[in-house]
Structure formats: C-alpha cells, structure tokens
Coordinates of C-alpha atoms in Angstrom, one line a residue:
M1 CA -33.6 -22.9 24.0
S2 CA -30.6 -20.9 25.1
I3 CA -30.6 -19.2 28.5
E4 CA -30.5 -15.9 26.7
N5 CA -33.5 -16.7 24.5
Q6 CA -35.4 -18.2 27.5
A7 CA -34.9 -15.0 29.4
K8 CA -36.3 -12.9 26.5
V9 CA -39.4 -15.1 26.5
L10 CA -39.9 -15.0 30.2
N11 CA -39.4 -11.3 30.5
G12 CA -41.8 -10.4 27.7
E13 CA -45.6 -10.2 27.2
L14 CA -45.7 -13.9 26.8
R15 CA -44.2 -14.5 30.2
E16 CA -46.9 -12.4 31.9
R17 CA -49.7 -14.3 30.1
L18 CA -48.1 -17.7 31.0
L19 CA -47.8 -16.7 34.7
A20 CA -51.3 -15.4 35.1
P21 CA -53.2 -17.2 38.0
D22 CA -56.0 -18.3 35.8
V23 CA -58.3 -21.3 36.5
I24 CA -57.2 -23.7 33.7
S25 CA -57.1 -27.4 33.0
G26 CA -54.3 -29.8 33.6
S27 CA -53.6 -29.8 29.9
E28 CA -53.3 -26.0 29.7
I29 CA -51.0 -26.2 32.8
L30 CA -48.8 -28.6 31.0
L31 CA -48.5 -26.4 27.9
R32 CA -47.8 -23.3 30.0
C33 CA -45.2 -25.1 32.1
L34 CA -43.4 -26.4 29.0
L35 CA -43.2 -22.9 27.5
L36 CA -42.0 -21.5 30.8
E37 CA -39.2 -24.1 30.8
G38 CA -38.1 -22.7 27.4
V39 CA -39.3 -25.6 25.3
E40 CA -39.2 -24.7 21.6
C41 CA -40.8 -27.8 20.1
V42 CA -42.5 -31.0 21.3
F43 CA -42.4 -34.1 19.2
G44 CA -45.4 -36.4 19.5
Y45 CA -48.3 -38.5 18.3
P46 CA -51.9 -38.2 19.7
G47 CA -54.3 -40.8 21.1
G48 CA -57.3 -41.1 23.3
A49 CA -55.6 -40.6 26.7
V50 CA -53.9 -37.3 25.6
L51 CA -56.8 -35.8 23.6
Y52 CA -57.4 -33.1 26.2
I53 CA -53.7 -32.1 25.9
Y54 CA -53.9 -32.0 22.1
D55 CA -57.2 -30.1 22.3
A56 CA -55.3 -27.5 24.4
M57 CA -52.8 -27.2 21.6
H58 CA -55.5 -26.3 19.1
N59 CA -55.1 -22.7 17.9
N60 CA -52.4 -22.1 20.4
P61 CA -49.9 -19.9 18.5
D62 CA -47.3 -20.1 21.3
F63 CA -46.9 -23.8 21.3
K64 CA -45.0 -25.7 18.6
H65 CA -45.7 -29.5 18.1
L66 CA -44.2 -31.7 15.4
L67 CA -46.4 -34.7 14.4
T68 CA -44.2 -37.7 13.6
R69 CA -45.4 -40.8 12.0
H70 CA -44.5 -43.2 14.9
E71 CA -43.9 -42.7 18.6
Q72 CA -40.4 -44.0 18.2
G73 CA -39.7 -41.3 15.6
A74 CA -40.9 -38.7 18.1
I75 CA -38.6 -39.8 20.9
H76 CA -35.6 -40.2 18.6
A77 CA -36.3 -36.7 17.2
A78 CA -36.4 -35.3 20.8
D79 CA -33.1 -37.1 21.5
G80 CA -31.4 -35.6 18.5
Y81 CA -32.7 -32.2 19.5
A82 CA -31.3 -32.6 23.0
R83 CA -27.9 -33.9 21.9
T84 CA -27.2 -31.1 19.5
T85 CA -28.6 -28.2 21.5
G86 CA -27.7 -29.2 25.0
E87 CA -31.3 -28.5 26.1
V88 CA -34.0 -30.9 27.3
G89 CA -35.8 -32.7 24.5
V90 CA -39.5 -33.3 24.9
C91 CA -41.9 -35.8 23.4
I92 CA -45.5 -36.9 24.1
A93 CA -47.5 -40.0 23.4
T94 CA -50.8 -41.6 24.5
S95 CA -51.3 -44.5 26.9
G96 CA -50.7 -48.2 26.3
P97 CA -49.1 -48.9 22.9
G98 CA -48.2 -45.2 22.4
A99 CA -46.3 -45.2 25.7
T100 CA -44.6 -48.6 25.1
N101 CA -43.5 -47.5 21.7
L102 CA -41.3 -45.0 23.5
V103 CA -39.5 -47.6 25.5
T104 CA -36.6 -48.2 23.1
G105 CA -36.0 -44.4 22.7
I106 CA -36.1 -44.0 26.5
A107 CA -33.5 -46.7 26.9
T108 CA -31.4 -45.2 24.2
A109 CA -31.4 -41.8 26.0
Y110 CA -30.7 -43.4 29.3
M111 CA -27.7 -45.4 28.1
D112 CA -26.2 -42.3 26.5
S113 CA -27.1 -39.8 29.3
V114 CA -29.4 -37.6 27.2
P115 CA -31.8 -35.2 28.9
L116 CA -35.4 -35.9 27.9
V117 CA -38.8 -35.2 29.5
V118 CA -41.1 -37.9 28.2
I119 CA -44.8 -37.2 28.7
T120 CA -47.3 -40.0 28.4
G121 CA -51.1 -40.2 28.8
N122 CA -52.7 -42.8 30.9
V123 CA -56.3 -44.0 31.4
A124 CA -58.4 -42.1 33.9
T125 CA -57.4 -42.5 37.6
P126 CA -60.4 -44.7 38.5
L127 CA -59.4 -47.2 35.7
I128 CA -55.7 -47.6 36.6
G129 CA -55.0 -51.2 37.5
T130 CA -58.2 -52.6 35.9
D131 CA -56.7 -53.6 32.5
A132 CA -58.7 -50.8 30.8
F133 CA -58.4 -50.2 27.1
Q134 CA -54.9 -49.1 26.2
E135 CA -53.7 -49.3 29.7
A136 CA -50.0 -50.1 30.5
D137 CA -48.0 -49.5 33.6
I138 CA -45.5 -47.3 31.9
T139 CA -44.0 -46.0 35.1
G140 CA -43.3 -49.6 36.2
I141 CA -42.0 -50.5 32.7
T142 CA -39.6 -47.6 32.5
M143 CA -38.4 -47.5 36.1
P144 CA -35.0 -49.2 35.2
I145 CA -34.4 -46.9 32.2
T146 CA -35.3 -43.5 33.6
K147 CA -33.6 -41.2 36.1
H148 CA -37.0 -40.7 37.7
N149 CA -40.6 -41.0 36.7
Y150 CA -43.9 -39.6 38.0
L151 CA -47.5 -40.7 37.9
V152 CA -49.5 -37.5 38.5
R153 CA -52.6 -38.0 40.7
N154 CA -53.5 -34.4 41.5
V155 CA -53.7 -31.7 38.9
E156 CA -52.3 -29.2 41.5
D157 CA -49.0 -31.2 41.4
L158 CA -48.4 -30.7 37.7
P159 CA -46.4 -27.4 37.9
R160 CA -44.0 -28.8 40.6
V161 CA -43.7 -32.2 38.8
I162 CA -42.8 -30.6 35.5
H163 CA -40.3 -28.2 37.0
E164 CA -38.6 -31.0 38.9
A165 CA -38.6 -33.2 35.8
F166 CA -36.6 -30.7 33.8
H167 CA -34.2 -30.2 36.7
I168 CA -33.6 -33.9 37.2
A169 CA -33.2 -34.5 33.5
N170 CA -30.6 -31.8 32.9
T171 CA -28.4 -32.0 36.1
G172 CA -25.8 -34.4 37.4
R173 CA -25.6 -37.3 35.0
K174 CA -28.2 -36.3 32.6
G175 CA -31.0 -38.6 31.4
P176 CA -34.7 -39.1 30.7
V177 CA -37.5 -38.4 33.1
L178 CA -41.1 -39.7 32.4
I179 CA -44.3 -37.9 33.5
D180 CA -47.4 -40.1 33.2
I181 CA -50.7 -38.0 33.2
P182 CA -54.0 -39.8 33.6
K183 CA -56.7 -38.5 31.3
D184 CA -58.9 -37.1 34.1
I185 CA -56.0 -35.2 35.5
S186 CA -55.4 -33.5 32.1
S187 CA -59.1 -32.3 32.2
H188 CA -59.4 -31.2 35.8
T189 CA -59.2 -27.5 36.5
T190 CA -57.4 -25.5 39.2
V191 CA -55.8 -22.1 39.8
F192 CA -52.5 -22.1 38.0
K193 CA -49.6 -21.7 40.5
P194 CA -46.3 -21.8 38.5
A195 CA -43.3 -23.4 40.0
I196 CA -40.7 -22.0 37.6
N197 CA -39.2 -19.7 40.2
D198 CA -39.4 -22.2 43.1
K199 CA -36.2 -23.5 44.6
I200 CA -36.0 -27.2 43.9
S201 CA -35.2 -29.4 46.8
I202 CA -35.6 -33.2 46.2
R203 CA -34.7 -35.5 49.1
G204 CA -32.1 -38.0 48.0
Y205 CA -31.2 -36.1 44.8
N206 CA -28.1 -33.8 45.2
P207 CA -25.6 -34.6 42.5
T208 CA -22.0 -33.6 43.1
T209 CA -20.7 -31.0 40.7
D210 CA -17.8 -29.4 42.5
P211 CA -14.9 -31.8 42.9
N212 CA -12.8 -32.6 45.9
K213 CA -9.8 -30.4 45.1
K214 CA -7.4 -32.8 46.7
Q215 CA -8.4 -35.6 44.3
V216 CA -7.8 -33.2 41.4
E217 CA -4.4 -32.4 42.8
K218 CA -3.6 -36.1 43.0
I219 CA -4.3 -36.5 39.3
L220 CA -2.0 -33.5 38.6
A221 CA 0.7 -35.0 40.7
A222 CA 0.4 -38.3 38.8
I223 CA 0.7 -36.4 35.6
E224 CA 4.0 -34.8 36.6
K225 CA 5.5 -38.2 37.2
A226 CA 4.1 -39.9 34.1
E227 CA 6.1 -40.5 31.0
R228 CA 3.4 -42.3 28.9
P229 CA 0.1 -40.6 29.9
V230 CA -3.2 -41.0 27.9
I231 CA -6.5 -39.2 28.2
L232 CA -9.6 -41.2 27.4
A233 CA -12.3 -38.5 26.8
G234 CA -16.0 -39.6 26.6
G235 CA -19.4 -38.2 26.1
G236 CA -19.3 -36.5 29.5
V237 CA -16.9 -33.9 28.0
V238 CA -19.5 -33.0 25.4
Y239 CA -22.6 -33.1 27.7
A240 CA -20.8 -30.9 30.3
G241 CA -19.8 -28.3 27.7
A242 CA -16.2 -28.9 28.7
S243 CA -14.5 -29.0 25.3
A244 CA -12.7 -25.7 25.7
E245 CA -11.5 -26.7 29.2
L246 CA -10.2 -30.1 27.8
I247 CA -8.3 -28.4 25.0
E248 CA -6.6 -26.1 27.5
F249 CA -5.8 -29.0 29.8
V250 CA -4.2 -31.0 27.0
D251 CA -2.2 -28.0 25.8
K252 CA -0.9 -27.4 29.3
T253 CA -0.1 -31.0 30.1
R254 CA 0.9 -32.3 26.7
I255 CA -1.1 -35.6 27.1
P256 CA -2.3 -37.5 24.0
V257 CA -6.0 -37.9 23.7
T258 CA -8.3 -40.6 22.5
T259 CA -12.1 -40.0 22.3
T260 CA -14.8 -42.6 22.6
L261 CA -17.6 -42.8 20.1
L262 CA -19.8 -40.5 22.1
G263 CA -16.8 -38.2 22.8
L264 CA -16.0 -37.6 19.2
G265 CA -15.9 -33.8 18.6
G266 CA -15.4 -33.1 22.3
F267 CA -11.7 -32.8 21.4
P268 CA -10.8 -31.6 17.9
S269 CA -9.6 -34.3 15.5
A270 CA -7.3 -31.8 13.9
H271 CA -5.3 -31.4 17.1
E272 CA -1.8 -32.9 16.9
L273 CA -2.3 -34.9 20.1
W274 CA -5.6 -36.6 19.0
M275 CA -5.1 -40.3 18.3
G276 CA -8.6 -41.3 17.1
M277 CA -11.2 -43.5 18.6
P278 CA -10.3 -46.5 20.9
G279 CA -11.8 -49.9 21.2
M280 CA -13.3 -52.6 19.0
H281 CA -13.0 -50.5 15.8
G282 CA -10.6 -48.0 17.2
T283 CA -7.3 -46.9 15.6
F284 CA -4.1 -48.9 15.9
T285 CA -2.4 -45.9 17.6
A286 CA -5.1 -45.3 20.2
N287 CA -5.4 -48.9 21.2
K288 CA -1.6 -49.4 21.5
A289 CA -1.2 -46.2 23.4
I290 CA -3.8 -47.3 26.1
Q291 CA -2.1 -50.7 26.4
N292 CA 1.4 -49.0 26.9
A293 CA 0.3 -46.1 29.0
D294 CA 1.6 -45.6 32.5
L295 CA -1.2 -43.2 33.4
L296 CA -4.7 -43.4 31.9
I297 CA -7.1 -40.5 32.8
S298 CA -10.7 -41.2 31.9
I299 CA -12.7 -38.0 31.6
G300 CA -16.4 -38.5 31.3
A301 CA -16.1 -42.0 29.9
R302 CA -17.5 -45.1 31.5
F303 CA -15.2 -47.8 30.3
D304 CA -17.8 -49.4 28.1
D305 CA -17.0 -53.0 26.9
R306 CA -16.6 -51.8 23.3
V307 CA -13.7 -49.6 24.5
T308 CA -12.1 -52.0 27.0
S309 CA -12.8 -55.4 25.3
K310 CA -11.1 -58.0 27.6
L311 CA -11.1 -56.3 31.0
A312 CA -8.4 -58.5 32.5
G313 CA -5.9 -57.2 29.9
F314 CA -7.0 -53.6 29.6
A315 CA -4.4 -50.9 30.2
P316 CA -2.2 -53.3 32.1
K317 CA 0.7 -50.9 32.8
A318 CA -1.4 -47.9 33.7
K319 CA -2.4 -46.2 36.9
I320 CA -6.1 -45.3 36.4
A321 CA -7.6 -42.0 37.2
H322 CA -11.4 -41.5 36.6
I323 CA -13.2 -38.2 36.5
D324 CA -17.0 -38.6 36.3
V325 CA -20.1 -36.8 37.6
D326 CA -21.7 -40.2 38.4
P327 CA -19.9 -41.9 41.3
A328 CA -21.5 -45.2 40.4
E329 CA -19.4 -45.4 37.3
I330 CA -16.1 -45.0 39.1
G331 CA -14.6 -48.4 39.8
K332 CA -17.6 -50.2 38.2
N333 CA -15.7 -51.8 35.4
V334 CA -12.0 -50.9 35.8
P335 CA -10.2 -50.6 39.2
T336 CA -9.5 -46.9 39.8
E337 CA -6.6 -45.6 41.9
I338 CA -7.5 -41.9 41.7
P339 CA -11.3 -41.3 41.7
C340 CA -12.7 -37.8 41.2
V341 CA -16.4 -37.2 41.3
G342 CA -17.6 -33.9 39.8
D343 CA -18.8 -32.1 36.8
V344 CA -16.1 -32.5 34.1
K345 CA -16.2 -28.8 33.3
Y346 CA -15.6 -27.8 36.9
V347 CA -12.9 -30.4 37.4
L348 CA -11.0 -29.3 34.4
A349 CA -11.5 -25.6 35.2
Y350 CA -9.8 -26.1 38.5
A351 CA -7.1 -28.5 37.1
N352 CA -6.2 -25.8 34.5
T353 CA -5.3 -23.4 37.3
K354 CA -2.5 -25.7 38.5
A355 CA -1.7 -28.1 35.6
K356 CA 1.9 -28.6 34.6
R357 CA 3.5 -30.3 31.7
A358 CA 4.0 -34.1 31.7
N359 CA 7.4 -35.5 30.8
S360 CA 5.8 -36.8 27.6
E361 CA 7.7 -35.5 24.6
A362 CA 9.4 -38.9 23.8
W363 CA 6.0 -40.5 24.2
I364 CA 4.4 -37.9 21.8
A365 CA 7.1 -38.6 19.2
E366 CA 6.4 -42.3 19.5
I367 CA 2.7 -41.8 19.0
A368 CA 3.2 -39.5 16.0
E369 CA 5.3 -42.2 14.4
S370 CA 2.6 -44.7 15.0
K371 CA 0.0 -42.4 13.4
R372 CA 2.2 -42.1 10.3
N373 CA 2.9 -45.8 10.1
F374 CA -0.6 -47.2 10.9
P375 CA -3.2 -44.8 9.6
L376 CA -6.8 -45.9 8.9
R377 CA -6.8 -47.3 5.4
Y378 CA -8.9 -49.3 3.0
N379 CA -8.5 -50.7 -0.5
D380 CA -10.1 -48.0 -2.7
S381 CA -11.6 -48.8 -6.1
D382 CA -12.5 -46.9 -9.2
K383 CA -14.9 -49.6 -10.4
E384 CA -17.3 -49.6 -7.4
L385 CA -18.1 -47.4 -4.5
K386 CA -16.4 -48.0 -1.2
P387 CA -18.4 -46.8 1.8
Q388 CA -15.2 -45.4 3.4
W389 CA -14.7 -43.2 0.4
V390 CA -18.3 -42.0 0.6
I391 CA -17.8 -40.9 4.2
E392 CA -14.5 -39.1 3.3
M393 CA -16.4 -37.3 0.5
L394 CA -19.1 -36.2 2.9
H395 CA -16.3 -34.8 5.1
D396 CA -14.4 -33.1 2.4
T397 CA -17.5 -31.4 0.8
T398 CA -18.6 -30.1 4.2
N399 CA -15.2 -29.3 5.7
G400 CA -16.3 -31.3 8.6
E401 CA -18.7 -28.7 9.7
A402 CA -22.0 -30.6 9.4
I403 CA -24.0 -32.2 12.2
V404 CA -24.0 -35.9 11.3
T405 CA -26.4 -38.4 12.7
T406 CA -26.0 -42.1 12.2
D407 CA -27.9 -45.3 12.5
V408 CA -26.2 -48.4 13.9
G409 CA -23.9 -50.7 12.1
Q410 CA -20.9 -50.6 9.8
H411 CA -21.7 -47.2 8.4
Q412 CA -21.8 -45.9 12.0
M413 CA -18.2 -47.0 12.5
W414 CA -17.0 -45.7 9.2
V415 CA -18.5 -42.3 10.1
A416 CA -16.6 -42.4 13.4
Q417 CA -13.4 -43.3 11.6
Y418 CA -13.5 -41.2 8.4
Y419 CA -15.6 -38.1 9.2
K420 CA -13.4 -35.9 11.3
F421 CA -15.3 -34.0 14.0
N422 CA -13.8 -30.8 15.3
H423 CA -16.7 -29.5 17.3
P424 CA -18.8 -30.9 20.1
R425 CA -22.4 -31.9 19.5
A426 CA -21.7 -32.6 15.8
L427 CA -22.1 -36.4 16.0
V428 CA -25.4 -37.9 17.0
T429 CA -25.4 -41.7 17.4
S430 CA -26.7 -44.4 19.6
G431 CA -23.7 -45.6 21.5
G432 CA -24.8 -47.6 24.5
L433 CA -28.0 -49.3 23.3
G434 CA -27.1 -49.4 19.6
T435 CA -30.6 -48.7 18.4
M436 CA -31.3 -49.3 14.7
G437 CA -33.9 -46.8 13.4
F438 CA -32.3 -44.0 15.5
G439 CA -30.4 -42.2 12.8
F440 CA -33.0 -40.6 10.6
P441 CA -35.5 -39.4 13.1
S442 CA -32.7 -38.0 15.3
A443 CA -31.6 -35.9 12.4
I444 CA -35.1 -34.4 12.2
G445 CA -34.7 -33.3 15.9
A446 CA -31.2 -32.1 15.2
Q447 CA -32.4 -29.9 12.3
M448 CA -35.3 -28.5 14.3
G449 CA -32.8 -27.4 17.0
N450 CA -30.3 -26.1 14.5
P451 CA -32.2 -24.6 11.6
D452 CA -29.1 -22.8 10.2
R453 CA -26.8 -25.9 10.2
L454 CA -26.4 -28.6 7.6
V455 CA -27.6 -31.9 9.0
I456 CA -26.7 -35.1 7.4
S457 CA -28.3 -38.4 8.4
V458 CA -26.2 -41.4 7.5
N459 CA -28.0 -44.8 7.5
G460 CA -27.7 -48.3 6.4
D461 CA -30.3 -49.9 4.2
G462 CA -31.5 -52.0 7.2
G463 CA -31.9 -49.2 9.8
M464 CA -33.4 -46.8 7.2
Q465 CA -36.4 -49.1 6.8
M466 CA -37.1 -49.0 10.6
C467 CA -38.3 -45.4 10.6
S468 CA -38.5 -44.5 6.9
Q469 CA -42.1 -43.3 7.4
E470 CA -40.6 -40.1 8.9
L471 CA -39.8 -39.0 5.4
A472 CA -43.3 -37.6 5.4
V473 CA -42.4 -35.3 8.3
C474 CA -39.4 -33.9 6.3
A475 CA -41.5 -33.4 3.2
L476 CA -44.5 -31.7 4.8
N477 CA -42.5 -29.5 7.1
K478 CA -39.7 -28.8 4.6
I479 CA -37.0 -30.0 7.0
P480 CA -33.9 -29.9 4.9
V481 CA -32.1 -33.0 6.2
K482 CA -29.7 -34.6 3.7
I483 CA -30.4 -38.3 4.1
V484 CA -27.7 -40.7 3.1
V485 CA -28.4 -44.5 2.6
I486 CA -25.2 -46.6 2.4
N487 CA -26.8 -49.6 0.6
N488 CA -24.8 -52.8 0.7
Q489 CA -27.9 -55.0 0.5
V490 CA -27.1 -56.9 3.7
L491 CA -27.1 -56.5 7.5
G492 CA -23.4 -55.5 7.2
M493 CA -22.2 -55.7 10.7
V494 CA -24.0 -58.9 11.4
R495 CA -22.5 -60.3 8.1
Q496 CA -19.0 -59.2 9.2
W497 CA -19.4 -61.0 12.6
Q498 CA -20.7 -64.1 10.9
E499 CA -17.7 -64.0 8.5
L500 CA -15.0 -63.5 11.1
I501 CA -16.4 -65.2 14.2
Y502 CA -19.0 -67.7 13.0
D503 CA -16.8 -69.3 10.2
N504 CA -18.6 -67.8 7.3
R505 CA -22.0 -69.2 8.3
Y506 CA -24.3 -66.5 6.9
S507 CA -27.7 -66.6 8.5
H508 CA -30.6 -64.3 7.6
I509 CA -28.7 -61.2 6.6
D510 CA -29.8 -60.8 3.0
L511 CA -31.8 -57.6 2.6
A512 CA -32.8 -58.4 -1.0
G513 CA -36.3 -57.2 -1.5
S514 CA -35.7 -53.9 0.2
P515 CA -37.5 -51.0 -1.5
D516 CA -36.1 -48.8 -4.2
F517 CA -35.1 -46.0 -1.8
V518 CA -35.2 -43.4 -4.5
K519 CA -38.8 -44.3 -5.3
L520 CA -39.6 -44.5 -1.6
A521 CA -38.4 -41.0 -1.1
E522 CA -40.3 -39.7 -4.1
A523 CA -43.5 -41.4 -2.8
Y524 CA -43.2 -39.2 0.3
G525 CA -42.4 -36.1 -1.7
V526 CA -38.7 -36.1 -1.1
K527 CA -36.1 -35.8 -3.9
G528 CA -34.3 -39.1 -4.3
L529 CA -31.0 -39.7 -6.0
R530 CA -28.8 -42.7 -6.6
A531 CA -25.1 -43.3 -7.2
R532 CA -23.1 -46.5 -8.1
N533 CA -19.7 -45.0 -8.8
K534 CA -17.5 -42.1 -7.8
E535 CA -18.6 -39.8 -10.6
E536 CA -22.3 -40.4 -9.9
A537 CA -21.6 -40.0 -6.2
R538 CA -20.0 -36.6 -6.5
A539 CA -22.7 -35.4 -8.8
A540 CA -25.6 -36.7 -6.7
W541 CA -24.2 -35.3 -3.5
Q542 CA -23.6 -31.9 -5.1
E543 CA -27.2 -31.8 -6.3
A544 CA -28.3 -32.7 -2.8
M545 CA -26.2 -29.9 -1.3
D546 CA -27.6 -27.5 -3.8
T547 CA -31.2 -28.4 -3.2
D548 CA -33.3 -26.5 -0.7
G549 CA -35.2 -29.0 1.4
P550 CA -34.8 -32.7 2.2
V551 CA -33.0 -35.0 -0.2
L552 CA -32.3 -38.8 0.0
V553 CA -29.1 -40.0 -1.7
E554 CA -28.6 -43.8 -2.0
F555 CA -25.0 -44.9 -2.4
V556 CA -24.9 -48.4 -3.7
V557 CA -21.7 -49.9 -2.2
R558 CA -20.0 -53.3 -2.3
K559 CA -21.7 -55.7 0.2
H560 CA -18.6 -57.6 1.3
E561 CA -16.7 -54.7 2.9
N562 CA -15.6 -54.9 6.5
V563 CA -14.8 -52.4 9.2
Y564 CA -11.1 -52.5 10.3
P565 CA -9.3 -52.4 12.6
M566 CA -11.4 -54.9 14.6
V567 CA -10.9 -56.4 18.1
T568 CA -12.8 -59.7 18.4
V569 CA -14.6 -60.7 21.6
G570 CA -12.2 -62.2 24.2
S571 CA -9.1 -60.3 22.8
T572 CA -7.3 -57.4 24.4
I573 CA -7.6 -54.1 22.5
D574 CA -4.1 -54.3 21.1
E575 CA -4.9 -57.7 19.4
M576 CA -6.4 -56.2 16.3
L577 CA -7.4 -57.6 13.0
M578 CA -6.2 -55.1 10.4
G579 CA -8.0 -56.6 7.5
D580 CA -5.3 -57.5 5.0
E581 CA -4.9 -61.1 6.1
V582 CA -8.6 -62.0 6.0
D583 CA -10.4 -60.0 3.4
E584 CA -9.5 -61.7 0.1
A585 CA -10.2 -65.3 1.2
N586 CA -13.4 -64.4 3.0
E587 CA -14.7 -62.2 0.2
A588 CA -14.5 -65.1 -2.2
H589 CA -16.2 -67.4 0.2
Y590 CA -19.0 -64.9 0.8
I591 CA -19.7 -64.3 -2.8
S592 CA -19.9 -68.1 -3.5
S593 CA -22.2 -68.7 -0.5
C594 CA -24.7 -66.0 -1.7
E595 CA -24.9 -67.2 -5.3

C-alpha cells in the first residue's frame, strides 16, 4: 500500500477501531497490526497451529486473505506482490510441513533482496522441543535465509515484533523476516498496545543510507578522467526507487549502461546508452564493453557469477567503483578501488548535484557501432514457432508496458533478451536462487498488487507443472493473469548445457507425458488456447488479450533451440558462443538421439 493510501486508512474510522485498547487475543492483535502496517492482502494456507488466527479472520471485513493451493504458491505470490509494488509482501502458513514448504520461497526472496514478512504457526509453547505433531524448528531452519526471525513467547510482544519485522524487511538491504507464533500465544489475550507509532531502535541494526560524500566525489573524479566508462546497474536501483536518479546521472555523465537480470527496467531499454544485459547470456556489446572499460561503476549490483563468469578475467582493464547499501557485498567478489556504502537513491541524488561529463564520446560511438554490428539475433522460421519470436510478439502487442513474470530456464533468458523493459518493477523473476515454479504464482501476487495493469506470466512446460494448481486461485478469484507456456517438451536449459558442455549426453530431460495444458487450464475453469505457428500464435494471443479474466496460451515451439550468446563455465565474458557455429551439427545429433 502506498504511503498516501496508508495515511488515509490510519486517519479514518478504521484507524480508531484498530488502535482501540481492547482486550483481544494474539490472533486479533496480529490482524490489527498487519492492517496498521498498511497490508492490503495476505497470501496463505491454514492448518492446525494457525486455526486461532484463521478464526480471527472469519467475518472480518477489513482483512483480505487469498487462499492459495500450496504454501509455496503463497510465498511466491507475496514475493510478486512485493517486487511490483515496492511494499512488504505477507504470507502465512501453519507449523511443520506448512512452514517448511515456505523455505524455498524465503530463500528466493533472500537471494533477491525482496521485503517479506513470513508468519508461521508453531505448536503450543509447552510442546516446543518435544517432537510434537507437525513441529519443526522453523526459526533454526530459516536463520541463514532471513534478515531476522522471531519466536514469539509472550503475547504482549506481538505488536512490537510485528512493527520491527516490517521495519527490518523494508530498510537497508531488503529481505524476508519470519515471525513464528506458537498456537497458545495466538489464543492468549491481553490489552492491545499498538507499536505503530513507536520509534524503532534495534541494537546492532542501523543500516547506512546516507553515503560518505567524499567517496561519491572520488567516483565523480574518476569519471572525469575516464575515456571508456561503464555503469553496471543492478536490482538495487529498482528496489531503491532510483531509476529517475540513474537516468539523470547517465544523461549528465554520458556513461553507457548495462543492466543485470534483476536490474532490467531500472534503466530504460529505449535509451541510446543502454547496451543490454551482461553475463552468461548477455549481449555481445555489454560483455565486450565491460572487458574493455577503464572504469566500471557497479550501482546496486553484487557481481553475481552469472555476470562475472571467470573472476580472474573480469573487467581486467577497469578501475572498479561499487555503490551498494550492503557493505558486505563491496569487495566480496571483485576487488574494489572506490567503495561507496549507501542507499543508491541517496548516492545518485548527491552525485547528480556535482556530476560532470566523461570524455566518452569516442567510446559511445564505438559502442553504437557494436550494437549495430552485433545485435541479438536468431534464425526465424515460418514453418514452426521460435520462442524468441513469441517473446517479441508479446512485447510488440503490449508496447512493452506489461508486468512480466517468468519462471526459470531458457524462456527466462529470452524474456530478458527480447522483451524490452522501460519501467522499473516490470520484470519479476527469480535471479539468485533460480527457483522453478516461481513464475506463475508470483504473477498472481503482481496482479493483486497492480489490479489495473496487464500481468503476463511466461513459463516453461517444466516450471508450469510445479505450481499449476494455482490456476484454481485465478479462476475462483477472477485474477486476469495471462499465462504463457513456452512448450518445447524438454527441460530446455538443462538440454542446452548437456548439448554444449556434456558432449550431447542427454540425460533425463524429456518431458513427454506432460499434461495437455489447454485441458489442464479448462479443468480449473481457465480458458486455454494453443498455437503451433505464427498465424495461430497471433490469433490466440489476441483472443487472450481480449478476454476478461485469466487465460492460458500454450505456444508449442521447437525443442532444440538454444539461448545465445552464451558464456560457458570457465570462460571470460567476452568469450561468447554466438550460436552459428554449433547449432546445425548439434541439432541433428539431438534429433537422432531422441528418436
């Protein structure tokens, strides 16, 4: 919820009711606190340890809860909500298996710095540690993958704990916070003392937001001396709401920009100085520019191995400057000469007051020529559907204005390459953990948080089957997500690696026997469409766009298509396979091996 909307809620009649010092249960305290924090919707799945909480929801007109069909669907939906709105996503699950089913989603959010508050039930306090029915040490399990977690042992602590959890999740380097509530705590009663207006002071937690101005000025001085500068912009630009500041900074300094997978949309793809995505499946121009840069400025990016590839050969000619809100990331992977700790938005805002133009016009001309000579390309066909063409069609028919969620695999990389994002928070994808099953439920959360936006969920036929049960949620709640299944009948990215790295030894990648996705959608009450060629694809997609409510469109594509460029493990990022020299021979071998 926006600050403006939250203020309206807290200043109205509802606020007075929520703040009343009534004697209420821990469950009612939880619901009141979530509403006071501005939570619009909670995604969850009930069970024994949270029945008091769900009982408190009964006939509560102020509290909105969306019942998913699996706990993993709930946390991925909360994640999609958080990424696209900038607010904290909230999910709830019961103890034991309910809580452990959230672990993959918690790790997904943690790796990608997504603010979540995850609420789990636990067995009653006297039973903790006795191996009681559906007991699991969820705080111990999730300690490495949360910013912080709480086991609440006193009902009077709930308001403070909830308020702190939201603060921790959504400040500094953002991330998930878990609150574990034993069943007896959710039933105990006390006088409600809200903490919403309390000043938060947590010993040991004081993230740096304002930068050291001298460090910013060192970066600006380096820019004035640079002739081949490059900006590497990551997800931190998006999460900090710093896109406008980055555009201003680039316009003032005239430095070419490459955006990581999670940074896509943080800098507009239509800008003349955008070079595309870097790394394993990055553009030729972006990778070559990094390798030839004399100054590389990382802004909210953590030098992930999919970006750097072989560290010893990464950006060998460049002085490295690194701007990040998390000091632990600076120097962790790549030696940094100019560190700058601070919120990216604040760093760039100050930098823009003093930024001057780099001596980069010859470098810009060189990069422009590279973009003309080495664009992303593929061998199109009028006989069969190419997945790259499908993504281009999605972009063209939406003018690049949709929110797009992806699962993980080849289709994810094709979306990153061929759907051109011009706005932040328009791409939702699992970057760090690479979680299959993420794409579709995250789209449900994105749509709930953005009811007036077109949300497209792009999935492979493998990942779609991991959370396909959430089709019921779309049908019952009329959530109008447009679900795309790029069906190549195999685990495409695994097949590509087995082809190129494992000498065509194809092992357990055949997804034959997958369901008829159209019939599967229809079984859940969702319209299903299928396309096998361009004409059918255009017609099916137009029908989907013209339909109110959810639609699944299956695009049947050739199974032996690879993602290029590709940097193989152990290579530097300028050692790229472009595709032309390997495709034809390996395609023939693949077809014969599968017959």
